Amino acid sequence: EAGVAQSPRYKIIEKRQSVAFWCNPISGHATLYWYQQILGQGPKLLIQFQNNGVVDDSQLPKDRFSAERLKGVDSTLKIQPAKLEDSAVYLCASSSGTGGYGYTFGSGTRLTVV
Amino acid sequence: GENVEQHPSTLSVQEGDSAVIKCTYSDSASNYFPWYKQELGKRPQLIIDIRSNVGEKKDQRIAVTLNKTAKHFSLHITETQPEDSAVYFCAAQTGGGNKLTFGTGTQLKVEL
């Protein structure tokens, strides 16, 4: 089966600019996650979707980050305006189960804010 | 919420030796514990997992043990090889929300 697709692979922007990331999960996976992985740290959940509804966005900095999954398939994550501390790899993952299942991660988008 | 601690942060072993990475979790409701391997610049990949109704699981050279009472679980790699060098993350999942909380990672280096 095809994996989780993400684009772009790399992005360099200046602080205060905006940026958007795209994710297409594995076909049929109802649950989609966006994680932020800062260098040297474990992934941290930003937002979780079940179909097109938000399940958990408690750690999403809502003043600058937004995400949507309008048709319950692919998703976009946006940052506006970006800060230096947003430099990280943004990982998208999907899963099919409702409990007790690992994720399949995409290759991630490496964001550098200068 | 769940909190996962992972030790050590770095681990160097000689090829052929065993490596052990330990994690503790805080939420007694957590019921699923996967381990991911992440090579430099690549995505995390699931290498083994264990559910809370099992105490140990083995897959060739890797094994995971779980102690629910103490709320800790460990990854064991035997007969390490240079290609085992990577960052390993443990994680814990609570309830039906599927949210995974990750540890901070262990950089494993297998030396020739």
XYZ file of C-alpha atoms in Angstrom:
226
model
C 0.000 0.000 0.000
C 1.111 3.564 -0.558
C 2.464 5.335 2.487
C 1.651 8.682 4.019
C 2.553 11.413 1.559
C 3.781 14.826 2.680
C 4.943 17.919 0.884
C 7.036 19.921 0.660
C 10.037 17.982 1.911
C 11.917 21.107 2.989
C 10.950 24.721 3.518
C 12.951 27.772 4.538
C 11.086 30.955 5.406
C 11.752 34.169 7.242
C 10.135 34.835 10.595
C 6.693 36.386 10.391
C 6.044 34.730 7.033
C 3.384 32.076 6.575
C 3.797 28.485 5.469
C 1.553 25.518 4.718
C 2.185 21.802 4.755
C 0.177 19.110 3.047
C -0.497 15.504 4.015
C -2.281 12.632 2.313
C -2.809 9.655 4.631
C -2.928 5.986 3.782
C -6.138 5.199 1.944
C -8.909 4.268 4.328
C -7.198 5.568 7.448
C -9.762 7.597 9.326
C -7.385 9.095 11.866
C -4.769 11.661 10.921
C -2.213 13.315 13.172
C 0.182 16.210 12.894
C 3.265 16.019 15.090
C 6.038 18.541 15.635
C 9.527 17.147 16.165
C 12.114 19.642 17.322
C 15.712 18.558 16.823
C 16.795 16.161 19.554
C 13.296 15.643 20.924
C 10.468 13.176 20.517
C 7.476 13.993 18.340
C 4.812 16.115 20.030
C 1.182 15.923 18.972
C -0.222 19.137 17.551
C -3.613 17.972 16.339
C -5.570 14.782 15.750
C -8.436 14.345 13.286
C -10.987 11.565 13.161
C -12.375 11.765 9.631
C -12.880 15.523 9.240
C -13.462 16.285 12.920
C -10.881 17.440 15.457
C -10.341 14.994 18.311
C -7.458 16.681 20.120
C -5.856 20.060 19.482
C -4.895 20.839 23.058
C -1.225 21.404 22.198
C -1.777 23.382 19.005
C -0.693 27.032 19.354
C -3.940 28.310 17.976
C -2.804 31.924 17.761
C -0.530 30.983 14.878
C -1.205 27.385 13.863
C -4.273 26.092 12.071
C -5.150 22.798 10.435
C -7.981 21.406 8.428
C -9.142 18.147 6.923
C -12.165 19.248 4.997
C -13.128 16.050 3.170
C -11.805 13.604 5.724
C -8.858 12.617 3.544
C -5.895 14.937 3.043
C -4.987 17.698 5.458
C -3.119 20.974 5.573
C -1.269 22.530 8.490
C -0.583 26.258 8.387
C 1.632 28.539 10.435
C 1.039 32.279 10.309
C 3.126 34.122 11.334
C 6.112 31.830 11.836
C 8.572 32.240 14.698
C 12.143 31.047 14.991
C 11.089 28.385 17.513
C 8.801 26.823 14.919
C 11.873 25.378 13.208
C 11.247 21.637 13.346
C 10.186 18.628 11.345
C 6.426 18.403 10.929
C 5.329 14.816 10.730
C 1.987 13.617 9.512
C 0.778 10.166 10.530
C -2.321 8.092 10.036
C -3.876 5.045 11.639
C -6.828 2.828 10.940
C -7.668 1.502 14.351
C -9.518 2.998 17.240
C -7.058 1.808 19.847
C -3.915 -0.216 20.206
C -2.455 0.544 16.832
C 0.802 2.182 15.868
C 0.976 4.952 13.377
C 2.467 5.102 9.936
C 4.441 8.301 9.591
C 5.123 10.345 6.518
C 8.629 11.521 5.678
C 7.953 14.887 7.226
C 8.532 18.492 6.247
C 11.658 20.098 7.619
C 10.908 23.750 8.345
C 13.658 26.255 8.972
C 12.630 29.723 10.106
C 15.388 32.320 9.749
C -2.060 13.924 30.563
C 0.397 11.142 29.899
C 4.111 11.715 30.508
C 6.762 9.342 29.151
C 10.351 9.395 30.341
C 13.102 7.579 28.483
C 16.645 6.603 29.483
C 19.420 6.728 28.559
C 19.566 9.607 26.108
C 22.663 8.115 24.469
C 23.954 4.561 24.440
C 27.117 3.161 22.891
C 27.675 -0.573 22.622
C 30.119 -2.819 20.863
C 28.862 -4.830 17.933
C 27.406 -8.094 19.180
C 26.571 -6.763 22.636
C 23.047 -6.195 23.938
C 21.349 -2.826 24.325
C 18.549 -1.955 26.716
C 16.435 1.202 26.649
C 13.975 1.934 29.441
C 10.819 4.017 29.592
C 8.359 4.910 32.312
C 4.851 6.274 31.893
C 2.536 8.099 34.230
C -1.018 7.236 33.154
C -2.126 3.823 34.429
C -4.835 3.826 31.740
C -2.238 3.599 28.965
C -2.662 0.283 27.201
C -0.441 0.241 24.129
C 3.312 0.769 23.923
C 5.083 0.947 20.553
C 8.751 1.482 19.843
C 9.979 3.465 16.856
C 13.373 3.578 15.162
C 14.361 6.797 13.427
C 17.424 7.004 11.237
C 18.935 10.380 10.493
C 16.663 12.431 8.263
C 14.069 9.690 7.972
C 10.609 9.005 9.350
C 10.051 7.092 12.586
C 9.319 3.455 11.830
C 7.494 1.045 14.106
C 9.767 -1.831 15.088
C 7.831 -3.578 17.846
C 4.849 -2.956 20.091
C 3.184 -4.461 23.133
C -0.287 -4.271 24.593
C -1.084 -4.042 28.266
C -2.399 -7.610 28.498
C 1.024 -9.013 27.569
C 4.219 -8.953 29.623
C 6.766 -9.665 26.923
C 6.999 -9.828 23.166
C 9.902 -10.885 20.997
C 10.703 -10.495 17.315
C 14.031 -11.960 16.281
C 16.732 -9.816 17.926
C 14.395 -7.331 19.545
C 12.114 -7.776 22.515
C 9.950 -5.565 24.663
C 8.946 -6.139 28.270
C 6.164 -4.415 30.167
C 5.654 -4.056 33.900
C 2.207 -2.529 34.412
C 2.519 -2.361 38.167
C 5.684 -0.316 37.999
C 4.522 1.483 34.828
C 7.673 0.862 32.894
C 8.619 -0.911 29.697
C 11.913 -1.689 28.049
C 13.379 -2.421 24.633
C 16.033 -5.109 24.391
C 18.214 -5.528 21.310
C 20.530 -8.533 21.257
C 23.520 -9.195 19.015
C 23.619 -5.550 17.965
C 24.779 -4.655 14.482
C 25.990 -1.355 13.006
C 22.674 -0.954 11.171
C 20.930 -0.823 14.551
C 22.502 2.609 15.057
C 19.648 5.127 15.153
C 17.421 7.058 17.544
C 14.842 4.923 19.305
C 11.614 6.345 20.713
C 9.200 4.708 23.087
C 5.587 5.819 23.241
C 2.450 5.209 25.248
C -1.145 5.320 24.094
C -4.088 5.994 26.368
C -7.664 4.976 25.800
C -9.590 5.136 22.565
C -8.235 8.459 21.392
C -5.168 6.824 19.850
C -2.948 9.671 20.920
C 0.671 8.579 21.300
C 2.899 10.350 23.797
C 6.560 9.908 22.925
C 9.658 9.697 25.039
C 12.621 11.969 24.361
C 14.571 9.370 22.410
C 17.761 7.331 22.807
C 20.644 7.719 20.383
C 22.056 4.213 19.995
C 25.505 3.833 18.482
C 26.836 0.397 17.680
C 30.589 0.459 17.338
C 32.660 -1.987 15.363
